C-alpha cells in the first residue's frame, strides 16, 4: 500500500480543506489560495485550527512546484553518492582508514562516521524512497523498505559500538554531547519503529483497518526520524571538527562539503517522499 505523508496532515485539518492543482493557463493561480481564517471560537481552538491550516497550505505549495518526485529522487541519489565519496576521502585519506581492531585508536573511531552515514543514513533514505524508486509490485517495495531499514539499523548499532569502544580505550566519557543525545535517542526510536512496523505490516500483521489507520503515522514518524538522523550527522561533524581543532584547510573543506551534501541528500529525500505523484514508482 502506497502512503502519501500529506494524507496525515489532511486528516488532521479540521475543516478538511482540499487544495486543487493550479490552472496552468494563469500564472496568478500558481499557488493555492491561502487557508481561510478559522471560525470564531475559543483562543486555544482558534490557534490550533490556524496552525493546522497553515501547515496544510505549506504542504500544498510543495505540490505546486515545477518538479516531480522522480527528479527529487534522482537528485537525492546524486547528493547521496557525492556525500559517500567525500566520506571515503575523509576517513581514508585524511584520517588514515577504518579498522575496528586497530591499535591506532583514530582508525577505530573512523568506523563510526563511516557506518553512520554510508550504512545508516544513506540506506534509511533509500528505504524511505523505496515506494518511489523501486519498479516492482507493492509487496516487493515494502520488502526493500523493510530490509534496507534493518540493515541500516544493524550498521548503526555497530557504528555506536565503535565510538563506545574508542571512548573506553581512551577513557573518554560517553553520551555527554548534544550529538550523542540526538543520535542515541534517534537509534532507539528507529529500532522501536522498525519492530512495530514489522509486527503491524509483516508478522503477525494487524487487521486491514488498523493497518490503514496506522500506515500514514508510520510513514510520518519514519520521515521525522530520518530528519533527526541528518541532524545527528551535522552535529557530529561539527563536534569532530571542534575536537580535532580543524582550521581552514583541505580536511576542513572536505568535512564541510560532506556535511553540506548530507544535508542536501536529506532535503531531496524529504521532497521525494512528500511529493504526491500519480504513481508510486518512478
PDB file of C-alpha atoms in Angstrom:
ATOM      1  CA  UNK A   1       0.000   0.000   0.000  1.00  0.00           C
ATOM      2  CA  UNK A   2       1.415   3.351  -1.049  1.00  0.00           C
ATOM      3  CA  UNK A   3       1.296   6.088   1.556  1.00  0.00           C
ATOM      4  CA  UNK A   4       1.425   9.826   0.877  1.00  0.00           C
ATOM      5  CA  UNK A   5       2.501  11.614   4.044  1.00  0.00           C
ATOM      6  CA  UNK A   6       0.397  14.601   3.067  1.00  0.00           C
ATOM      7  CA  UNK A   7      -2.616  12.414   3.874  1.00  0.00           C
ATOM      8  CA  UNK A   8      -1.663  12.596   7.540  1.00  0.00           C
ATOM      9  CA  UNK A   9      -1.952  16.380   7.517  1.00  0.00           C
ATOM     10  CA  UNK A  10      -5.189  16.246   5.530  1.00  0.00           C
ATOM     11  CA  UNK A  11      -6.642  14.032   8.215  1.00  0.00           C
ATOM     12  CA  UNK A  12      -5.536  16.481  10.893  1.00  0.00           C
ATOM     13  CA  UNK A  13      -7.004  19.528   9.168  1.00  0.00           C
ATOM     14  CA  UNK A  14     -10.242  20.370  10.999  1.00  0.00           C
ATOM     15  CA  UNK A  15     -12.105  21.833   8.055  1.00  0.00           C
ATOM     16  CA  UNK A  16     -10.839  19.195   5.550  1.00  0.00           C
ATOM     17  CA  UNK A  17      -9.802  21.826   3.013  1.00  0.00           C
ATOM     18  CA  UNK A  18      -8.791  20.400  -0.353  1.00  0.00           C
ATOM     19  CA  UNK A  19      -6.215  22.269  -2.415  1.00  0.00           C
ATOM     20  CA  UNK A  20      -6.536  21.717  -6.124  1.00  0.00           C
ATOM     21  CA  UNK A  21      -3.733  21.995  -8.650  1.00  0.00           C
ATOM     22  CA  UNK A  22      -3.465  25.415 -10.212  1.00  0.00           C
ATOM     23  CA  UNK A  23      -4.727  26.355 -13.628  1.00  0.00           C
ATOM     24  CA  UNK A  24      -1.548  26.328 -15.706  1.00  0.00           C
ATOM     25  CA  UNK A  25      -3.014  28.906 -18.057  1.00  0.00           C
ATOM     26  CA  UNK A  26      -2.831  31.531 -15.355  1.00  0.00           C
ATOM     27  CA  UNK A  27       0.380  32.480 -13.569  1.00  0.00           C
ATOM     28  CA  UNK A  28      -1.625  34.087 -10.803  1.00  0.00           C
ATOM     29  CA  UNK A  29      -3.083  30.711  -9.867  1.00  0.00           C
ATOM     30  CA  UNK A  30       0.303  29.048  -9.357  1.00  0.00           C
ATOM     31  CA  UNK A  31      -0.159  28.876  -5.600  1.00  0.00           C
ATOM     32  CA  UNK A  32      -3.243  27.564  -3.867  1.00  0.00           C
ATOM     33  CA  UNK A  33      -5.395  30.103  -2.111  1.00  0.00           C
ATOM     34  CA  UNK A  34      -4.310  30.876   1.426  1.00  0.00           C
ATOM     35  CA  UNK A  35      -6.132  28.942   4.108  1.00  0.00           C
ATOM     36  CA  UNK A  36      -9.380  30.579   5.222  1.00  0.00           C
ATOM     37  CA  UNK A  37      -9.495  32.027   8.717  1.00  0.00           C
ATOM     38  CA  UNK A  38     -10.829  29.690  11.381  1.00  0.00           C
ATOM     39  CA  UNK A  39     -14.418  30.153  12.573  1.00  0.00           C
ATOM     40  CA  UNK A  40     -14.934  32.186  15.751  1.00  0.00           C
ATOM     41  CA  UNK A  41     -14.186  30.083  18.790  1.00  0.00           C
ATOM     42  CA  UNK A  42     -12.067  29.990  21.899  1.00  0.00           C
ATOM     43  CA  UNK A  43      -8.485  31.208  21.644  1.00  0.00           C
ATOM     44  CA  UNK A  44      -6.982  27.715  22.028  1.00  0.00           C
ATOM     45  CA  UNK A  45      -9.098  26.071  19.334  1.00  0.00           C
ATOM     46  CA  UNK A  46      -8.611  29.084  17.058  1.00  0.00           C
ATOM     47  CA  UNK A  47      -4.845  28.849  17.398  1.00  0.00           C
ATOM     48  CA  UNK A  48      -4.884  25.098  16.701  1.00  0.00           C
ATOM     49  CA  UNK A  49      -7.047  25.491  13.605  1.00  0.00           C
ATOM     50  CA  UNK A  50      -4.910  28.326  12.259  1.00  0.00           C
ATOM     51  CA  UNK A  51      -1.695  26.346  12.761  1.00  0.00           C
ATOM     52  CA  UNK A  52      -3.018  23.238  11.049  1.00  0.00           C
ATOM     53  CA  UNK A  53      -4.384  25.271   8.137  1.00  0.00           C
ATOM     54  CA  UNK A  54      -1.033  26.990   7.672  1.00  0.00           C
ATOM     55  CA  UNK A  55       0.720  23.624   7.718  1.00  0.00           C
ATOM     56  CA  UNK A  56      -1.529  22.229   5.013  1.00  0.00           C
ATOM     57  CA  UNK A  57      -1.027  25.366   2.950  1.00  0.00           C
ATOM     58  CA  UNK A  58       2.754  24.933   3.159  1.00  0.00           C
ATOM     59  CA  UNK A  59       2.446  21.294   2.137  1.00  0.00           C
ATOM     60  CA  UNK A  60       0.181  22.236  -0.744  1.00  0.00           C
ATOM     61  CA  UNK A  61       2.719  24.757  -2.012  1.00  0.00           C
ATOM     62  CA  UNK A  62       5.270  21.940  -2.255  1.00  0.00           C
ATOM     63  CA  UNK A  63       2.922  20.061  -4.555  1.00  0.00           C
ATOM     64  CA  UNK A  64       2.616  23.031  -6.908  1.00  0.00           C
ATOM     65  CA  UNK A  65       6.355  23.342  -7.522  1.00  0.00           C
ATOM     66  CA  UNK A  66       7.501  22.550 -11.085  1.00  0.00           C
ATOM     67  CA  UNK A  67       9.429  19.436 -10.047  1.00  0.00           C
ATOM     68  CA  UNK A  68       8.441  15.799  -9.734  1.00  0.00           C
ATOM     69  CA  UNK A  69       9.193  13.065  -7.242  1.00  0.00           C
ATOM     70  CA  UNK A  70      11.322  11.473  -9.961  1.00  0.00           C
ATOM     71  CA  UNK A  71      13.624  14.491 -10.209  1.00  0.00           C
ATOM     72  CA  UNK A  72      13.830  14.804  -6.424  1.00  0.00           C
ATOM     73  CA  UNK A  73      14.737  11.105  -6.109  1.00  0.00           C
ATOM     74  CA  UNK A  74      17.417  11.403  -8.802  1.00  0.00           C
ATOM     75  CA  UNK A  75      18.870  14.445  -7.059  1.00  0.00           C
ATOM     76  CA  UNK A  76      18.846  12.500  -3.808  1.00  0.00           C
ATOM     77  CA  UNK A  77      20.910   9.734  -5.441  1.00  0.00           C
ATOM     78  CA  UNK A  78      23.378  12.297  -6.760  1.00  0.00           C
ATOM     79  CA  UNK A  79      23.759  14.108  -3.432  1.00  0.00           C
ATOM     80  CA  UNK A  80      23.945  10.833  -1.520  1.00  0.00           C
ATOM     81  CA  UNK A  81      26.691   9.366  -3.706  1.00  0.00           C
ATOM     82  CA  UNK A  82      28.729  12.594  -3.601  1.00  0.00           C
ATOM     83  CA  UNK A  83      28.479  12.626   0.212  1.00  0.00           C
ATOM     84  CA  UNK A  84      29.560   8.977   0.246  1.00  0.00           C
ATOM     85  CA  UNK A  85      32.623   9.692  -1.925  1.00  0.00           C
ATOM     86  CA  UNK A  86      33.573  12.625   0.305  1.00  0.00           C
ATOM     87  CA  UNK A  87      33.181  10.407   3.372  1.00  0.00           C
ATOM     88  CA  UNK A  88      35.532   7.840   1.827  1.00  0.00           C
ATOM     89  CA  UNK A  89      38.079  10.550   1.025  1.00  0.00           C
ATOM     90  CA  UNK A  90      37.882  11.943   4.535  1.00  0.00           C
ATOM     91  CA  UNK A  91      38.223   8.716   6.551  1.00  0.00           C
ATOM     92  CA  UNK A  92      40.699   7.027   4.202  1.00  0.00           C
ATOM     93  CA  UNK A  93      42.917   9.878   3.037  1.00  0.00           C
ATOM     94  CA  UNK A  94      42.838  12.372   5.890  1.00  0.00           C
ATOM     95  CA  UNK A  95      42.176  10.078   8.867  1.00  0.00           C
ATOM     96  CA  UNK A  96      44.169   7.012   7.835  1.00  0.00           C
ATOM     97  CA  UNK A  97      41.463   4.386   7.319  1.00  0.00           C
ATOM     98  CA  UNK A  98      38.857   2.373   9.222  1.00  0.00           C
ATOM     99  CA  UNK A  99      39.609  -0.685  11.350  1.00  0.00           C
ATOM    100  CA  UNK A 100      37.609  -1.762  14.374  1.00  0.00           C
ATOM    101  CA  UNK A 101      40.528  -3.794  15.722  1.00  0.00           C
ATOM    102  CA  UNK A 102      43.356  -1.378  15.002  1.00  0.00           C
ATOM    103  CA  UNK A 103      45.898  -0.271  17.575  1.00  0.00           C
ATOM    104  CA  UNK A 104      45.586   3.247  16.198  1.00  0.00           C
ATOM    105  CA  UNK A 105      42.516   4.447  18.082  1.00  0.00           C
ATOM    106  CA  UNK A 106      41.551   7.026  15.469  1.00  0.00           C
ATOM    107  CA  UNK A 107      41.057   4.188  12.986  1.00  0.00           C
ATOM    108  CA  UNK A 108      38.557   2.651  15.394  1.00  0.00           C
ATOM    109  CA  UNK A 109      36.714   5.939  15.700  1.00  0.00           C
ATOM    110  CA  UNK A 110      36.592   6.318  11.909  1.00  0.00           C
ATOM    111  CA  UNK A 111      34.263   3.323  11.771  1.00  0.00           C
ATOM    112  CA  UNK A 112      31.629   5.453  13.493  1.00  0.00           C
ATOM    113  CA  UNK A 113      31.099   8.325  10.993  1.00  0.00           C
ATOM    114  CA  UNK A 114      31.592   5.943   8.067  1.00  0.00           C
ATOM    115  CA  UNK A 115      28.905   3.465   9.129  1.00  0.00           C
ATOM    116  CA  UNK A 116      26.527   6.112  10.445  1.00  0.00           C
ATOM    117  CA  UNK A 117      26.315   7.737   7.034  1.00  0.00           C
ATOM    118  CA  UNK A 118      27.067   5.015   4.469  1.00  0.00           C
ATOM    119  CA  UNK A 119      25.167   2.336   6.375  1.00  0.00           C
ATOM    120  CA  UNK A 120      22.586   4.141   8.477  1.00  0.00           C
ATOM    121  CA  UNK A 121      21.562   7.430   6.889  1.00  0.00           C
ATOM    122  CA  UNK A 122      22.025   6.512   3.224  1.00  0.00           C
ATOM    123  CA  UNK A 123      20.237   3.160   3.484  1.00  0.00           C
ATOM    124  CA  UNK A 124      17.436   4.722   5.525  1.00  0.00           C
ATOM    125  CA  UNK A 125      16.965   7.378   2.868  1.00  0.00           C
ATOM    126  CA  UNK A 126      16.829   4.722   0.150  1.00  0.00           C
ATOM    127  CA  UNK A 127      14.317   2.780   2.234  1.00  0.00           C
ATOM    128  CA  UNK A 128      12.118   5.865   2.522  1.00  0.00           C
ATOM    129  CA  UNK A 129      12.175   6.296  -1.252  1.00  0.00           C
ATOM    130  CA  UNK A 130      11.601   2.592  -1.988  1.00  0.00           C
ATOM    131  CA  UNK A 131       7.957   3.265  -2.847  1.00  0.00           C
ATOM    132  CA  UNK A 132       9.123   5.843  -5.395  1.00  0.00           C
ATOM    133  CA  UNK A 133      12.245   4.305  -6.966  1.00  0.00           C
ATOM    134  CA  UNK A 134      11.699   0.527  -6.867  1.00  0.00           C
ATOM    135  CA  UNK A 135       9.971  -0.552 -10.068  1.00  0.00           C
ATOM    136  CA  UNK A 136       8.060  -3.513  -8.687  1.00  0.00           C
ATOM    137  CA  UNK A 137       4.830  -4.558  -7.041  1.00  0.00           C
ATOM    138  CA  UNK A 138       3.836  -3.133  -3.697  1.00  0.00           C
ATOM    139  CA  UNK A 139       4.937  -6.140  -1.638  1.00  0.00           C
ATOM    140  CA  UNK A 140       8.419  -6.004  -3.166  1.00  0.00           C
ATOM    141  CA  UNK A 141       8.695  -2.285  -2.458  1.00  0.00           C
ATOM    142  CA  UNK A 142       7.678  -2.952   1.137  1.00  0.00           C
ATOM    143  CA  UNK A 143      10.260  -5.759   1.377  1.00  0.00           C
ATOM    144  CA  UNK A 144      13.052  -3.493   0.106  1.00  0.00           C
ATOM    145  CA  UNK A 145      11.905  -0.811   2.563  1.00  0.00           C
ATOM    146  CA  UNK A 146      11.975  -3.253   5.478  1.00  0.00           C
ATOM    147  CA  UNK A 147      15.303  -4.922   4.608  1.00  0.00           C
ATOM    148  CA  UNK A 148      17.143  -1.657   3.948  1.00  0.00           C
ATOM    149  CA  UNK A 149      15.960  -0.263   7.265  1.00  0.00           C
ATOM    150  CA  UNK A 150      17.017  -3.436   9.084  1.00  0.00           C
ATOM    151  CA  UNK A 151      20.500  -3.379   7.534  1.00  0.00           C
ATOM    152  CA  UNK A 152      20.772   0.323   8.349  1.00  0.00           C
ATOM    153  CA  UNK A 153      19.801  -0.330  11.964  1.00  0.00           C
ATOM    154  CA  UNK A 154      22.366  -3.145  12.308  1.00  0.00           C
ATOM    155  CA  UNK A 155      25.153  -0.973  10.875  1.00  0.00           C
ATOM    156  CA  UNK A 156      24.111   1.921  13.117  1.00  0.00           C
ATOM    157  CA  UNK A 157      24.430  -0.308  16.188  1.00  0.00           C
ATOM    158  CA  UNK A 158      27.892  -1.359  15.009  1.00  0.00           C
ATOM    159  CA  UNK A 159      28.795   2.300  14.474  1.00  0.00           C
ATOM    160  CA  UNK A 160      27.696   3.161  18.007  1.00  0.00           C
ATOM    161  CA  UNK A 161      29.720   0.239  19.343  1.00  0.00           C
ATOM    162  CA  UNK A 162      32.793   1.619  17.551  1.00  0.00           C
ATOM    163  CA  UNK A 163      32.572   5.031  19.202  1.00  0.00           C
ATOM    164  CA  UNK A 164      31.914   3.479  22.623  1.00  0.00           C
ATOM    165  CA  UNK A 165      34.986   1.272  22.151  1.00  0.00           C
ATOM    166  CA  UNK A 166      37.048   4.313  21.148  1.00  0.00           C
ATOM    167  CA  UNK A 167      35.882   6.236  24.212  1.00  0.00           C
ATOM    168  CA  UNK A 168      36.501   3.266  26.506  1.00  0.00           C
ATOM    169  CA  UNK A 169      40.061   2.736  25.235  1.00  0.00           C
ATOM    170  CA  UNK A 170      40.915   6.420  25.777  1.00  0.00           C
ATOM    171  CA  UNK A 171      38.875   6.885  28.992  1.00  0.00           C
ATOM    172  CA  UNK A 172      36.603   9.477  27.354  1.00  0.00           C
ATOM    173  CA  UNK A 173      33.105   9.908  28.864  1.00  0.00           C
ATOM    174  CA  UNK A 174      30.173   8.576  26.843  1.00  0.00           C
ATOM    175  CA  UNK A 175      26.938  10.310  25.843  1.00  0.00           C
ATOM    176  CA  UNK A 176      27.879  13.762  27.080  1.00  0.00           C
ATOM    177  CA  UNK A 177      27.228  15.862  23.972  1.00  0.00           C
ATOM    178  CA  UNK A 178      24.116  17.041  22.165  1.00  0.00           C
ATOM    179  CA  UNK A 179      25.184  14.949  19.174  1.00  0.00           C
ATOM    180  CA  UNK A 180      25.226  11.776  21.269  1.00  0.00           C
ATOM    181  CA  UNK A 181      21.872  12.561  22.845  1.00  0.00           C
ATOM    182  CA  UNK A 182      20.217  13.082  19.472  1.00  0.00           C
ATOM    183  CA  UNK A 183      21.972  10.055  17.995  1.00  0.00           C
ATOM    184  CA  UNK A 184      21.188   7.576  20.770  1.00  0.00           C
ATOM    185  CA  UNK A 185      17.598   8.790  21.007  1.00  0.00           C
ATOM    186  CA  UNK A 186      17.102   8.502  17.248  1.00  0.00           C
ATOM    187  CA  UNK A 187      18.556   5.000  17.009  1.00  0.00           C
ATOM    188  CA  UNK A 188      16.413   3.823  19.927  1.00  0.00           C
ATOM    189  CA  UNK A 189      13.248   5.216  18.353  1.00  0.00           C
ATOM    190  CA  UNK A 190      14.293   3.883  14.953  1.00  0.00           C
ATOM    191  CA  UNK A 191      14.621   0.363  16.383  1.00  0.00           C
ATOM    192  CA  UNK A 192      11.200   0.658  18.004  1.00  0.00           C
ATOM    193  CA  UNK A 193       9.750   1.988  14.747  1.00  0.00           C
ATOM    194  CA  UNK A 194      11.145  -0.946  12.760  1.00  0.00           C
ATOM    195  CA  UNK A 195       9.865  -3.502  15.277  1.00  0.00           C
ATOM    196  CA  UNK A 196       6.360  -2.016  15.317  1.00  0.00           C
ATOM    197  CA  UNK A 197       6.350  -1.824  11.523  1.00  0.00           C
ATOM    198  CA  UNK A 198       7.313  -5.478  11.256  1.00  0.00           C
ATOM    199  CA  UNK A 199       4.615  -6.535  13.728  1.00  0.00           C
ATOM    200  CA  UNK A 200       1.947  -4.390  12.058  1.00  0.00           C
ATOM    201  CA  UNK A 201       2.691  -4.985   8.381  1.00  0.00           C
ATOM    202  CA  UNK A 202       4.510  -8.338   8.206  1.00  0.00           C
ATOM    203  CA  UNK A 203       4.019 -10.716  11.124  1.00  0.00           C
ATOM    204  CA  UNK A 204       1.707 -11.362  12.883  1.00  0.00           C
ATOM    205  CA  UNK A 205       0.226  -8.471  10.861  1.00  0.00           C
ATOM    206  CA  UNK A 206      -2.599  -6.295  12.064  1.00  0.00           C
ATOM    207  CA  UNK A 207      -6.069  -6.164  10.563  1.00  0.00           C
ATOM    208  CA  UNK A 208      -6.547  -4.235   7.339  1.00  0.00           C
ATOM    209  CA  UNK A 209      -8.485  -1.499   9.118  1.00  0.00           C
ATOM    210  CA  UNK A 210      -5.745  -0.999  11.709  1.00  0.00           C
ATOM    211  CA  UNK A 211      -3.003  -1.049   9.064  1.00  0.00           C
ATOM    212  CA  UNK A 212      -4.785   1.595   7.017  1.00  0.00           C
ATOM    213  CA  UNK A 213      -5.231   3.730  10.114  1.00  0.00           C
ATOM    214  CA  UNK A 214      -1.619   3.490  11.301  1.00  0.00           C
ATOM    215  CA  UNK A 215       0.248   3.426   7.971  1.00  0.00           C
ATOM    216  CA  UNK A 216       0.260   7.243   7.481  1.00  0.00           C
ATOM    217  CA  UNK A 217       1.565   7.731  11.013  1.00  0.00           C
ATOM    218  CA  UNK A 218       4.216   5.073  10.449  1.00  0.00           C
ATOM    219  CA  UNK A 219       5.347   6.894   7.307  1.00  0.00           C
ATOM    220  CA  UNK A 220       5.361  10.293   9.001  1.00  0.00           C
ATOM    221  CA  UNK A 221       7.307   9.103  12.040  1.00  0.00           C
ATOM    222  CA  UNK A 222       9.819   7.425   9.729  1.00  0.00           C
ATOM    223  CA  UNK A 223      10.435  10.695   7.910  1.00  0.00           C
ATOM    224  CA  UNK A 224      10.827  12.583  11.207  1.00  0.00           C
ATOM    225  CA  UNK A 225      13.390  10.019  12.395  1.00  0.00           C
ATOM    226  CA  UNK A 226      15.272  10.367   9.116  1.00  0.00           C
ATOM    227  CA  UNK A 227      15.484  14.132   9.613  1.00  0.00           C
ATOM    228  CA  UNK A 228      16.770  13.529  13.138  1.00  0.00           C
ATOM    229  CA  UNK A 229      19.484  11.316  11.618  1.00  0.00           C
ATOM    230  CA  UNK A 230      20.530  14.207   9.396  1.00  0.00           C
ATOM    231  CA  UNK A 231      20.586  16.493  12.439  1.00  0.00           C
ATOM    232  CA  UNK A 232      22.746  13.995  14.353  1.00  0.00           C
ATOM    233  CA  UNK A 233      25.160  13.742  11.415  1.00  0.00           C
ATOM    234  CA  UNK A 234      25.562  17.502  11.145  1.00  0.00           C
ATOM    235  CA  UNK A 235      26.149  17.968  14.874  1.00  0.00           C
ATOM    236  CA  UNK A 236      28.574  15.040  14.785  1.00  0.00           C
ATOM    237  CA  UNK A 237      30.685  16.607  12.038  1.00  0.00           C
ATOM    238  CA  UNK A 238      30.771  19.897  13.955  1.00  0.00           C
ATOM    239  CA  UNK A 239      31.825  18.046  17.105  1.00  0.00           C
ATOM    240  CA  UNK A 240      34.647  16.231  15.285  1.00  0.00           C
ATOM    241  CA  UNK A 241      35.869  19.463  13.713  1.00  0.00           C
ATOM    242  CA  UNK A 242      35.906  21.128  17.127  1.00  0.00           C
ATOM    243  CA  UNK A 243      37.559  18.151  18.863  1.00  0.00           C
ATOM    244  CA  UNK A 244      40.313  17.940  16.239  1.00  0.00           C
ATOM    245  CA  UNK A 245      40.617  21.730  16.148  1.00  0.00           C
ATOM    246  CA  UNK A 246      40.339  21.813  12.393  1.00  0.00           C
ATOM    247  CA  UNK A 247      41.264  25.113  10.809  1.00  0.00           C
ATOM    248  CA  UNK A 248      40.922  26.348   7.261  1.00  0.00           C
ATOM    249  CA  UNK A 249      42.488  23.735   5.019  1.00  0.00           C
ATOM    250  CA  UNK A 250      41.775  20.748   2.802  1.00  0.00           C
ATOM    251  CA  UNK A 251      40.396  18.498   5.534  1.00  0.00           C
ATOM    252  CA  UNK A 252      38.078  21.156   6.929  1.00  0.00           C
ATOM    253  CA  UNK A 253      36.719  21.813   3.432  1.00  0.00           C
ATOM    254  CA  UNK A 254      36.120  18.090   2.895  1.00  0.00           C
ATOM    255  CA  UNK A 255      34.276  17.894   6.225  1.00  0.00           C
ATOM    256  CA  UNK A 256      32.177  20.950   5.376  1.00  0.00           C
ATOM    257  CA  UNK A 257      31.263  19.685   1.910  1.00  0.00           C
ATOM    258  CA  UNK A 258      30.436  16.266   3.347  1.00  0.00           C
ATOM    259  CA  UNK A 259      28.021  17.881   5.782  1.00  0.00           C
ATOM    260  CA  UNK A 260      26.566  20.043   3.020  1.00  0.00           C
ATOM    261  CA  UNK A 261      25.846  17.103   0.722  1.00  0.00           C
ATOM    262  CA  UNK A 262      24.413  15.042   3.573  1.00  0.00           C
ATOM    263  CA  UNK A 263      22.060  17.949   4.220  1.00  0.00           C
ATOM    264  CA  UNK A 264      21.145  18.164   0.525  1.00  0.00           C
ATOM    265  CA  UNK A 265      20.559  14.415   0.455  1.00  0.00           C
ATOM    266  CA  UNK A 266      18.184  14.714   3.392  1.00  0.00           C
ATOM    267  CA  UNK A 267      16.294  17.579   1.734  1.00  0.00           C
ATOM    268  CA  UNK A 268      15.967  15.740  -1.595  1.00  0.00           C
ATOM    269  CA  UNK A 269      14.778  12.532   0.082  1.00  0.00           C
ATOM    270  CA  UNK A 270      12.227  14.511   2.074  1.00  0.00           C
ATOM    271  CA  UNK A 271      10.908  16.235  -1.037  1.00  0.00           C
ATOM    272  CA  UNK A 272      10.706  12.942  -2.955  1.00  0.00           C
ATOM    273  CA  UNK A 273       8.737  11.327  -0.138  1.00  0.00           C
ATOM    274  CA  UNK A 274       6.379  14.259   0.419  1.00  0.00           C
ATOM    275  CA  UNK A 275       5.626  14.918  -3.243  1.00  0.00           C
ATOM    276  CA  UNK A 276       2.376  13.297  -4.292  1.00  0.00           C
ATOM    277  CA  UNK A 277       2.877  11.657  -7.668  1.00  0.00           C
ATOM    278  CA  UNK A 278       0.390   9.875  -9.887  1.00  0.00           C
ATOM    279  CA  UNK A 279       2.358   6.656  -9.432  1.00  0.00           C
ATOM    280  CA  UNK A 280       4.159   5.131  -6.506  1.00  0.00           C
ATOM    281  CA  UNK A 281       7.249   4.329  -8.571  1.00  0.00           C
ATOM    282  CA  UNK A 282       9.480   6.289 -10.905  1.00  0.00           C
TER     283      UNK A 282
END
